[in-house]
Amino acid sequence: MEHQDAALLQSIAALATAPLLDIAHRLREAAAPYITSSALVIFTEDCTGRPQKKAGDEAIISRVSIAELDAIRAALVEAGDAGPWPGDATFGGAVRPVLAVSSPSNALLVLSDPQPVPATAAGPDSQWILHYLWTLAAERIRERVADAPPSYLIESRAASAERLRVTAELVDQHSTTLETMLAALRSPSLGDAAARTAATDVAARALVGLRTLSDRTTDLVEEPVASAFQRLREDLRPLMGFSGIDVQFIEPPVNGRALPGEVAHAARAIVRGLVLAMVDQQGVRRIRTQWDCDGVNLLINVRDDGPGELSASAPAMARLVQRVEALYGSMGVDVMPGWGADVAVAIPLDPPARPLADVAQWNLGEREVEVLQLLAAGQRNRGIAAKLHISENTVKFHLRNLYRKIGASSRTEAMALAHSNGLR
């Protein structure tokens, strides 16, 4: 008995000093004399970069999803029991016996195939010991995150941003598929059989796309701008065909510079998101999307003929702005009530090697530099006028001079040139 007590104290000490990356392994080792498991997963929202910490059978822990853990948490809450919850649940892609335990910090612990080790007459209850060890581990996680060094915070933020990016792209892709299916099923020009056939075809293509998604490696791969644009057409054409909206595609130059994979992939996702946001408005009948490539930037323009109610501050649009800025690009939204919206996006083909911020060669006046800086930051004429306390007509006057001096023929091109010279 004394040996068991000493081992428990040693396990507690190891758990209390465990680094975040090892805490799942330490917890599983500490619990092993009392309850065994094939896999152990910790799910905590304190660690945004790595919300899951895992130990055990790799075939199980590599397949555990957040959706599975959310379902187990819901079952635990529904049971209304503060103690461990035993039951069958989908875990690691298969239905297994699990034991779930919550914590005061709202972290979740899940063990698969739990097997309590028979205790001696005077020994503690295995589930009580597990609950105690888990409470200690959850508190350790909370403290470690609160005192995390800058390197951990940077890594966590990067991981969170990547997860958000991937999730947002999948949401846009699935939204396009579902909108297309609904448009087919609701189309007054299609009979029931034709609508079902069209919806089935869309679903089948989407499933094929999902199954091959993991095989696509867009990073570090270049894609010709013409073929990248053609893939965008293929993504959007079914939706437009069923919804009755006329979508117009203005082709980029065939001999334009090839796009880095991440730029091509993000550009298609950005345009899909813009089109979906425009389709949500009432009265939209026409959308035009245009790509151009000046050798330095991918220039995107998307216009609609709607009521001009597209809000740049709407959550969907704000998310698109963040995606553009993640690629060192910029997005400007020009809304004209009763006439529609005009969205201009500029994405550099190469990340900036160093901040340049040198526009002396353009011989701009002080006010012109201020206007150019605000333009590069994505401000429209009204916003520039408000920030500089001048009229919109004066802003237009400065912009005309700017275009002439820097050699730009459009607002989008001026934004791209400003970014190429380090202005943000």
Short mmCIF file of C-alpha atoms in Angstrom, two decimals:
data_model
loop_
_atom_site.label_atom_id
_atom_site.label_comp_id
_atom_site.label_asym_id
_atom_site.label_seq_id
_atom_site.Cartn_x
_atom_site.Cartn_y
_atom_site.Cartn_z
CA MET A 1 0.00 0.00 0.00
CA GLU A 2 2.85 2.37 0.87
CA HIS A 3 4.45 1.63 -2.50
CA GLN A 4 1.19 2.48 -4.29
CA ASP A 5 0.87 5.73 -2.33
CA ALA A 6 4.44 6.69 -3.19
CA ALA A 7 3.84 5.95 -6.87
CA LEU A 8 0.69 8.07 -6.82
CA LEU A 9 2.55 10.98 -5.24
CA GLN A 10 5.30 10.70 -7.85
CA SER A 11 2.68 10.71 -10.62
CA ILE A 12 1.03 13.78 -9.14
CA ALA A 13 4.39 15.57 -8.98
CA ALA A 14 5.18 14.65 -12.60
CA LEU A 15 1.73 15.83 -13.71
CA ALA A 16 2.02 19.10 -11.80
CA THR A 17 5.29 19.97 -13.56
CA ALA A 18 4.45 18.58 -17.01
CA PRO A 19 4.92 20.82 -20.08
CA LEU A 20 1.82 21.33 -22.22
CA LEU A 21 3.01 19.02 -24.99
CA ASP A 22 3.51 16.11 -22.57
CA ILE A 23 0.57 16.56 -20.26
CA ALA A 24 -1.67 13.99 -22.00
CA HIS A 25 1.05 11.31 -21.76
CA ARG A 26 1.73 12.16 -18.11
CA LEU A 27 -1.96 11.99 -17.25
CA ARG A 28 -2.38 8.63 -18.97
CA GLU A 29 0.66 7.23 -17.12
CA ALA A 30 -0.60 8.56 -13.78
CA ALA A 31 -4.06 7.02 -14.31
CA ALA A 32 -2.79 3.65 -15.64
CA PRO A 33 -2.56 1.93 -12.20
CA TYR A 34 -6.21 2.74 -11.63
CA ILE A 35 -7.87 2.78 -15.05
CA THR A 36 -6.46 1.74 -18.43
CA SER A 37 -7.51 2.98 -21.85
CA SER A 38 -6.65 2.54 -25.50
CA ALA A 39 -6.48 6.31 -26.02
CA LEU A 40 -6.77 9.53 -24.04
CA VAL A 41 -7.70 12.93 -25.46
CA ILE A 42 -7.85 16.29 -23.70
CA PHE A 43 -10.00 18.97 -25.33
CA THR A 44 -9.63 22.49 -23.97
CA GLU A 45 -10.48 25.85 -25.48
CA ASP A 46 -7.72 27.50 -23.41
CA CYS A 47 -5.18 26.35 -26.01
CA THR A 48 -6.46 27.85 -29.24
CA GLY A 49 -3.51 26.59 -31.28
CA ARG A 50 -3.67 22.99 -30.04
CA PRO A 51 -7.10 22.41 -28.47
CA GLN A 52 -6.50 18.65 -28.47
CA LYS A 53 -3.76 16.90 -26.51
CA LYS A 54 -3.54 13.16 -27.13
CA ALA A 55 -1.89 9.96 -25.97
CA GLY A 56 -2.39 6.29 -26.77
CA ASP A 57 -3.24 4.32 -29.90
CA GLU A 58 -2.19 6.41 -32.91
CA ALA A 59 -4.87 4.81 -35.10
CA ILE A 60 -7.49 6.29 -32.77
CA ILE A 61 -6.06 9.65 -31.71
CA SER A 62 -5.11 10.63 -35.27
CA ARG A 63 -8.79 10.41 -36.30
CA VAL A 64 -10.46 12.14 -33.34
CA SER A 65 -12.35 15.22 -34.51
CA ILE A 66 -13.64 18.28 -32.70
CA ALA A 67 -17.17 17.36 -33.83
CA GLU A 68 -16.85 14.01 -32.03
CA LEU A 69 -15.61 15.71 -28.88
CA ASP A 70 -18.43 18.27 -29.00
CA ALA A 71 -20.96 15.42 -29.24
CA ILE A 72 -19.42 13.68 -26.23
CA ARG A 73 -19.45 16.94 -24.27
CA ALA A 74 -23.14 17.37 -25.13
CA ALA A 75 -23.87 13.86 -23.84
CA LEU A 76 -22.00 14.65 -20.64
CA VAL A 77 -23.98 17.86 -20.14
CA GLU A 78 -27.26 16.11 -20.89
CA ALA A 79 -26.49 13.47 -18.26
CA GLY A 80 -26.23 16.30 -15.74
CA ASP A 81 -23.73 14.38 -13.62
CA ALA A 82 -20.68 16.16 -12.25
CA GLY A 83 -18.76 12.90 -12.17
CA PRO A 84 -17.37 10.77 -15.05
CA TRP A 85 -19.85 9.81 -17.79
CA PRO A 86 -19.56 6.30 -19.25
CA GLY A 87 -21.21 5.41 -22.55
CA ASP A 88 -20.79 4.51 -26.21
CA ALA A 89 -19.84 7.32 -28.57
CA THR A 90 -18.17 7.94 -31.92
CA PHE A 91 -14.52 8.50 -31.11
CA GLY A 92 -11.70 8.27 -33.62
CA GLY A 93 -14.07 7.42 -36.46
CA ALA A 94 -15.78 4.45 -34.76
CA VAL A 95 -18.30 3.81 -32.00
CA ARG A 96 -16.42 2.82 -28.85
CA PRO A 97 -16.97 2.66 -25.09
CA VAL A 98 -15.73 5.95 -23.63
CA LEU A 99 -15.42 7.63 -20.28
CA ALA A 100 -15.79 11.41 -20.32
CA VAL A 101 -14.93 13.81 -17.50
CA SER A 102 -15.39 17.58 -17.38
CA SER A 103 -13.49 20.08 -15.24
CA PRO A 104 -14.15 23.44 -13.53
CA SER A 105 -12.30 25.15 -16.42
CA ASN A 106 -14.71 23.51 -18.92
CA ALA A 107 -11.97 21.29 -20.34
CA LEU A 108 -12.94 17.78 -21.41
CA LEU A 109 -11.15 14.48 -20.90
CA VAL A 110 -12.15 11.39 -22.91
CA LEU A 111 -10.79 7.86 -22.51
CA SER A 112 -11.62 5.13 -25.01
CA ASP A 113 -12.11 1.49 -23.99
CA PRO A 114 -11.72 2.31 -20.27
CA GLN A 115 -11.01 -0.61 -17.94
CA PRO A 116 -10.89 0.08 -14.19
CA VAL A 117 -8.14 -1.81 -12.38
CA PRO A 118 -9.57 -3.78 -9.42
CA ALA A 119 -8.77 -1.90 -6.24
CA THR A 120 -7.78 -3.37 -2.90
CA ALA A 121 -10.24 -3.23 -0.03
CA ALA A 122 -8.62 -0.11 1.38
CA GLY A 123 -7.68 1.39 -1.98
CA PRO A 124 -9.32 4.49 -3.48
CA ASP A 125 -12.02 4.28 -6.14
CA SER A 126 -10.51 4.33 -9.64
CA GLN A 127 -12.94 6.92 -10.99
CA TRP A 128 -12.31 9.19 -8.00
CA ILE A 129 -8.58 9.01 -8.63
CA LEU A 130 -9.12 9.74 -12.34
CA HIS A 131 -11.29 12.75 -11.51
CA TYR A 132 -8.66 14.07 -9.09
CA LEU A 133 -5.79 13.65 -11.55
CA TRP A 134 -7.82 15.22 -14.35
CA THR A 135 -8.74 18.26 -12.23
CA LEU A 136 -5.05 18.73 -11.48
CA ALA A 137 -4.11 18.40 -15.18
CA ALA A 138 -6.84 20.81 -16.31
CA GLU A 139 -5.66 23.42 -13.81
CA ARG A 140 -2.08 22.88 -14.95
CA ILE A 141 -3.13 23.56 -18.55
CA ARG A 142 -4.95 26.73 -17.55
CA GLU A 143 -1.94 28.03 -15.63
CA ARG A 144 0.55 27.14 -18.37
CA VAL A 145 -1.50 28.92 -21.02
CA ALA A 146 -1.85 32.01 -18.81
CA ASP A 147 1.93 32.13 -18.33
CA ALA A 148 2.85 31.04 -21.86
CA PRO A 149 6.03 32.53 -23.37
CA PRO A 150 5.80 34.69 -26.52
CA SER A 151 7.04 31.80 -28.69
CA TYR A 152 4.09 29.65 -27.64
CA LEU A 153 1.63 32.48 -28.21
CA ILE A 154 3.02 33.10 -31.70
CA GLU A 155 2.79 29.41 -32.61
CA SER A 156 -0.70 29.16 -31.15
CA ARG A 157 -1.89 32.20 -33.07
CA ALA A 158 -0.44 30.86 -36.32
CA ALA A 159 -2.10 27.48 -35.82
CA SER A 160 -5.42 29.14 -35.01
CA ALA A 161 -5.22 31.34 -38.09
CA GLU A 162 -4.48 28.35 -40.31
CA ARG A 163 -7.40 26.40 -38.87
CA LEU A 164 -9.72 29.37 -39.41
CA ARG A 165 -8.50 29.74 -42.99
CA VAL A 166 -9.09 26.09 -43.84
CA THR A 167 -12.50 26.10 -42.14
CA ALA A 168 -13.56 29.28 -43.94
CA GLU A 169 -12.57 27.87 -47.32
CA LEU A 170 -14.50 24.65 -46.66
CA VAL A 171 -17.53 26.68 -45.54
CA ASP A 172 -17.45 28.69 -48.77
CA GLN A 173 -17.05 25.54 -50.87
CA HIS A 174 -19.89 23.69 -49.15
CA SER A 175 -22.08 26.81 -49.22
CA THR A 176 -21.66 27.03 -52.98
CA THR A 177 -22.61 23.36 -53.35
CA LEU A 178 -25.69 23.65 -51.13
CA GLU A 179 -26.81 26.90 -52.75
CA THR A 180 -26.51 25.22 -56.14
CA MET A 181 -28.54 22.21 -55.00
CA LEU A 182 -31.25 24.43 -53.50
CA ALA A 183 -31.38 26.55 -56.65
CA ALA A 184 -31.84 23.41 -58.76
CA LEU A 185 -34.58 22.05 -56.52
CA ARG A 186 -36.41 25.38 -56.44
CA SER A 187 -35.97 26.23 -60.12
CA PRO A 188 -39.35 26.84 -61.77
CA SER A 189 -37.89 25.87 -65.14
CA LEU A 190 -37.07 22.29 -64.05
CA GLY A 191 -39.51 19.47 -63.46
CA ASP A 192 -39.24 17.28 -60.39
CA ALA A 193 -37.21 14.57 -62.12
CA ALA A 194 -34.85 17.06 -63.77
CA ALA A 195 -34.39 18.97 -60.50
CA ARG A 196 -33.54 15.77 -58.63
CA THR A 197 -31.10 14.76 -61.36
CA ALA A 198 -29.41 18.16 -61.31
CA ALA A 199 -29.14 18.16 -57.51
CA THR A 200 -27.78 14.62 -57.54
CA ASP A 201 -25.14 15.54 -60.11
CA VAL A 202 -24.04 18.53 -58.02
CA ALA A 203 -23.83 16.39 -54.87
CA ALA A 204 -21.86 13.68 -56.69
CA ARG A 205 -19.33 16.20 -58.02
CA ALA A 206 -18.98 17.71 -54.56
CA LEU A 207 -18.31 14.29 -53.02
CA VAL A 208 -15.63 13.57 -55.59
CA GLY A 209 -14.09 16.93 -54.83
CA LEU A 210 -14.07 16.23 -51.11
CA ARG A 211 -12.46 12.83 -51.57
CA THR A 212 -9.67 14.29 -53.65
CA LEU A 213 -9.23 17.42 -51.53
CA SER A 214 -6.57 15.84 -49.33
CA ASP A 215 -4.51 15.04 -52.43
CA ARG A 216 -4.29 18.62 -53.53
CA THR A 217 -1.13 20.38 -52.54
CA THR A 218 -1.56 24.00 -53.51
CA ASP A 219 1.33 25.30 -51.44
CA LEU A 220 4.63 25.66 -53.29
CA VAL A 221 2.88 24.88 -56.58
CA GLU A 222 2.37 27.38 -59.36
CA GLU A 223 -0.78 27.40 -61.45
CA PRO A 224 -1.24 29.26 -64.76
CA VAL A 225 -3.55 32.20 -64.23
CA ALA A 226 -5.83 31.12 -67.10
CA SER A 227 -6.36 27.60 -65.70
CA ALA A 228 -6.85 29.01 -62.18
CA PHE A 229 -9.59 31.28 -63.54
CA GLN A 230 -11.15 28.38 -65.45
CA ARG A 231 -11.45 26.42 -62.21
CA LEU A 232 -13.27 29.40 -60.72
CA ARG A 233 -15.72 29.35 -63.63
CA GLU A 234 -16.37 25.67 -63.08
CA ASP A 235 -16.99 26.29 -59.37
CA LEU A 236 -19.53 29.08 -59.95
CA ARG A 237 -21.26 28.14 -63.21
CA PRO A 238 -23.71 25.60 -61.71
CA LEU A 239 -24.90 28.04 -59.05
CA MET A 240 -25.46 30.78 -61.57
CA GLY A 241 -27.20 28.43 -63.99
CA PHE A 242 -29.80 27.35 -61.46
CA SER A 243 -30.30 30.69 -59.71
CA GLY A 244 -31.04 32.61 -62.92
CA ILE A 245 -28.31 35.17 -62.21
CA ASP A 246 -26.15 36.13 -65.18
CA VAL A 247 -22.52 35.74 -64.21
CA GLN A 248 -19.98 37.25 -66.56
CA PHE A 249 -16.32 36.18 -66.59
CA ILE A 250 -13.69 38.54 -67.97
CA GLU A 251 -10.72 36.34 -68.82
CA PRO A 252 -7.22 37.22 -67.58
CA PRO A 253 -4.37 37.41 -70.11
CA VAL A 254 -3.38 33.90 -71.21
CA ASN A 255 0.31 34.77 -70.99
CA GLY A 256 0.06 36.30 -67.52
CA ARG A 257 2.48 35.23 -64.82
CA ALA A 258 1.66 31.91 -63.13
CA LEU A 259 0.10 32.25 -59.70
CA PRO A 260 1.63 30.73 -56.56
CA GLY A 261 -0.62 27.90 -55.39
CA GLU A 262 -1.73 29.62 -52.20
CA VAL A 263 -2.64 32.79 -54.14
CA ALA A 264 -4.68 30.90 -56.76
CA HIS A 265 -6.45 28.86 -54.10
CA ALA A 266 -7.21 31.89 -51.91
CA ALA A 267 -8.34 33.99 -54.89
CA ARG A 268 -10.96 31.42 -55.88
CA ALA A 269 -12.19 31.22 -52.29
CA ILE A 270 -12.35 35.02 -52.04
CA VAL A 271 -14.38 35.34 -55.25
CA ARG A 272 -16.71 32.52 -54.16
CA GLY A 273 -17.27 34.34 -50.87
CA LEU A 274 -17.95 37.64 -52.63
CA VAL A 275 -20.42 36.03 -55.05
CA LEU A 276 -22.28 34.32 -52.21
CA ALA A 277 -22.48 37.63 -50.32
CA MET A 278 -23.83 39.38 -53.43
CA VAL A 279 -26.36 36.64 -54.14
CA ASP A 280 -27.80 37.15 -50.65
CA GLN A 281 -29.00 40.63 -51.69
CA GLN A 282 -32.42 41.13 -53.17
CA GLY A 283 -32.66 42.12 -56.81
CA VAL A 284 -29.25 40.99 -58.05
CA ARG A 285 -29.47 39.87 -61.68
CA ARG A 286 -25.91 40.22 -62.91
CA ILE A 287 -22.46 39.67 -61.42
CA ARG A 288 -19.23 40.30 -63.25
CA THR A 289 -15.89 38.95 -62.10
CA GLN A 290 -12.59 39.88 -63.68
CA TRP A 291 -9.01 38.80 -63.05
CA ASP A 292 -5.90 40.50 -64.31
CA CYS A 293 -2.23 39.96 -63.62
CA ASP A 294 0.33 42.74 -63.92
CA GLY A 295 3.30 40.49 -63.20
CA VAL A 296 3.45 41.65 -59.59
CA ASN A 297 -0.14 41.36 -58.35
CA LEU A 298 -3.28 39.41 -59.04
CA LEU A 299 -5.99 42.04 -59.59
CA ILE A 300 -9.58 40.93 -58.91
CA ASN A 301 -12.72 42.91 -59.59
CA VAL A 302 -16.24 41.70 -58.75
CA ARG A 303 -19.33 43.82 -59.46
CA ASP A 304 -23.07 43.33 -59.08
CA ASP A 305 -26.14 45.24 -60.24
CA GLY A 306 -27.96 44.91 -56.93
CA PRO A 307 -29.40 47.54 -54.59
CA GLY A 308 -25.97 48.63 -53.34
CA GLU A 309 -26.52 47.29 -49.83
CA LEU A 310 -23.37 45.19 -49.55
CA SER A 311 -21.77 46.16 -46.25
CA ALA A 312 -18.02 46.04 -45.93
CA SER A 313 -18.46 45.59 -42.17
CA ALA A 314 -20.69 42.50 -42.44
CA PRO A 315 -19.12 39.40 -40.82
CA ALA A 316 -18.79 37.55 -44.13
CA MET A 317 -17.09 40.52 -45.78
CA ALA A 318 -14.84 41.18 -42.78
CA ARG A 319 -13.69 37.56 -42.96
CA LEU A 320 -12.81 38.02 -46.63
CA VAL A 321 -10.82 41.17 -45.82
CA GLN A 322 -8.83 39.19 -43.25
CA ARG A 323 -8.11 36.50 -45.81
CA VAL A 324 -6.88 39.08 -48.32
CA GLU A 325 -4.69 40.79 -45.72
CA ALA A 326 -3.19 37.43 -44.72
CA LEU A 327 -1.66 37.40 -48.22
CA TYR A 328 -0.43 41.00 -47.86
CA GLY A 329 -3.23 42.14 -50.15
CA SER A 330 -5.98 44.73 -49.91
CA MET A 331 -9.69 44.89 -50.63
CA GLY A 332 -11.82 47.95 -51.28
CA VAL A 333 -15.62 48.00 -51.44
CA ASP A 334 -17.38 50.77 -53.34
CA VAL A 335 -21.15 50.69 -52.70
CA MET A 336 -23.52 52.79 -54.79
CA PRO A 337 -27.13 52.69 -53.49
CA GLY A 338 -29.42 51.64 -56.29
CA TRP A 339 -26.52 50.80 -58.60
CA GLY A 340 -24.73 47.91 -56.97
CA ALA A 341 -21.38 47.13 -55.38
CA ASP A 342 -17.88 47.16 -56.84
CA VAL A 343 -15.19 45.19 -54.99
CA ALA A 344 -11.50 45.55 -55.93
CA VAL A 345 -8.88 43.16 -54.58
CA ALA A 346 -5.13 43.22 -55.10
CA ILE A 347 -3.00 40.25 -53.99
CA PRO A 348 0.80 40.38 -54.37
CA LEU A 349 2.23 37.31 -56.11
CA ASP A 350 5.31 37.43 -53.89
CA PRO A 351 5.42 38.18 -50.15
CA PRO A 352 7.28 41.37 -49.33
CA ALA A 353 10.93 40.63 -48.68
CA ARG A 354 11.38 43.85 -46.72
CA PRO A 355 9.44 47.06 -46.10
CA LEU A 356 10.29 49.59 -48.78
CA ALA A 357 7.93 52.50 -48.14
CA ASP A 358 9.88 54.70 -50.52
CA VAL A 359 7.72 56.64 -52.96
CA ALA A 360 10.11 59.55 -53.48
CA GLN A 361 10.55 58.61 -57.13
CA TRP A 362 6.92 59.55 -57.80
CA ASN A 363 7.43 63.17 -56.71
CA LEU A 364 4.14 63.24 -54.81
CA GLY A 365 3.00 66.15 -52.72
CA GLU A 366 2.41 65.72 -48.98
CA ARG A 367 -1.38 65.53 -49.39
CA GLU A 368 -1.04 63.10 -52.30
CA VAL A 369 1.07 60.77 -50.13
CA GLU A 370 -1.61 60.87 -47.42
CA VAL A 371 -4.31 60.03 -49.97
CA LEU A 372 -2.20 57.20 -51.40
CA GLN A 373 -1.62 55.72 -47.92
CA LEU A 374 -5.33 55.71 -47.17
CA LEU A 375 -6.06 54.28 -50.61
CA ALA A 376 -3.54 51.49 -49.99
CA ALA A 377 -5.27 50.76 -46.66
CA GLY A 378 -8.51 50.04 -48.53
CA GLN A 379 -10.32 53.33 -47.82
CA ARG A 380 -12.89 54.55 -50.33
CA ASN A 381 -13.25 58.21 -51.36
CA ARG A 382 -15.73 59.02 -48.60
CA GLY A 383 -13.47 57.50 -45.94
CA ILE A 384 -10.41 59.33 -47.26
CA ALA A 385 -12.31 62.61 -47.26
CA ALA A 386 -13.48 62.08 -43.68
CA LYS A 387 -10.01 61.20 -42.37
CA LEU A 388 -8.31 64.15 -44.12
CA HIS A 389 -11.20 66.58 -43.54
CA ILE A 390 -11.51 67.42 -47.21
CA SER A 391 -14.32 67.02 -49.74
CA GLU A 392 -14.81 63.96 -51.93
CA ASN A 393 -14.28 66.14 -55.00
CA THR A 394 -10.86 67.12 -53.61
CA VAL A 395 -10.07 63.44 -53.08
CA LYS A 396 -10.96 62.73 -56.72
CA PHE A 397 -8.69 65.60 -57.79
CA HIS A 398 -5.75 64.14 -55.84
CA LEU A 399 -6.45 60.66 -57.19
CA ARG A 400 -6.34 61.88 -60.80
CA ASN A 401 -2.94 63.42 -60.14
CA LEU A 402 -1.80 60.29 -58.34
CA TYR A 403 -2.75 58.02 -61.23
CA ARG A 404 -0.85 60.24 -63.65
CA LYS A 405 2.31 60.43 -61.52
CA ILE A 406 2.58 56.76 -60.60
CA GLY A 407 1.43 55.46 -63.99
CA ALA A 408 -1.78 53.77 -62.81
CA SER A 409 -4.86 53.45 -64.97
CA SER A 410 -7.28 52.35 -62.25
CA ARG A 411 -7.86 52.39 -58.51
CA THR A 412 -6.94 48.73 -58.17
CA GLU A 413 -3.66 49.23 -60.03
CA ALA A 414 -2.82 52.23 -57.84
CA MET A 415 -3.43 50.11 -54.73
CA ALA A 416 -1.19 47.37 -56.09
CA LEU A 417 1.62 49.81 -56.92
CA ALA A 418 1.37 51.33 -53.45
CA HIS A 419 1.64 47.92 -51.82
CA SER A 420 4.58 47.01 -54.03
CA ASN A 421 6.38 50.02 -52.59
CA GLY A 422 5.64 49.17 -48.96
CA LEU A 423 2.60 51.36 -48.30
CA ARG A 424 -0.13 49.78 -46.12
#
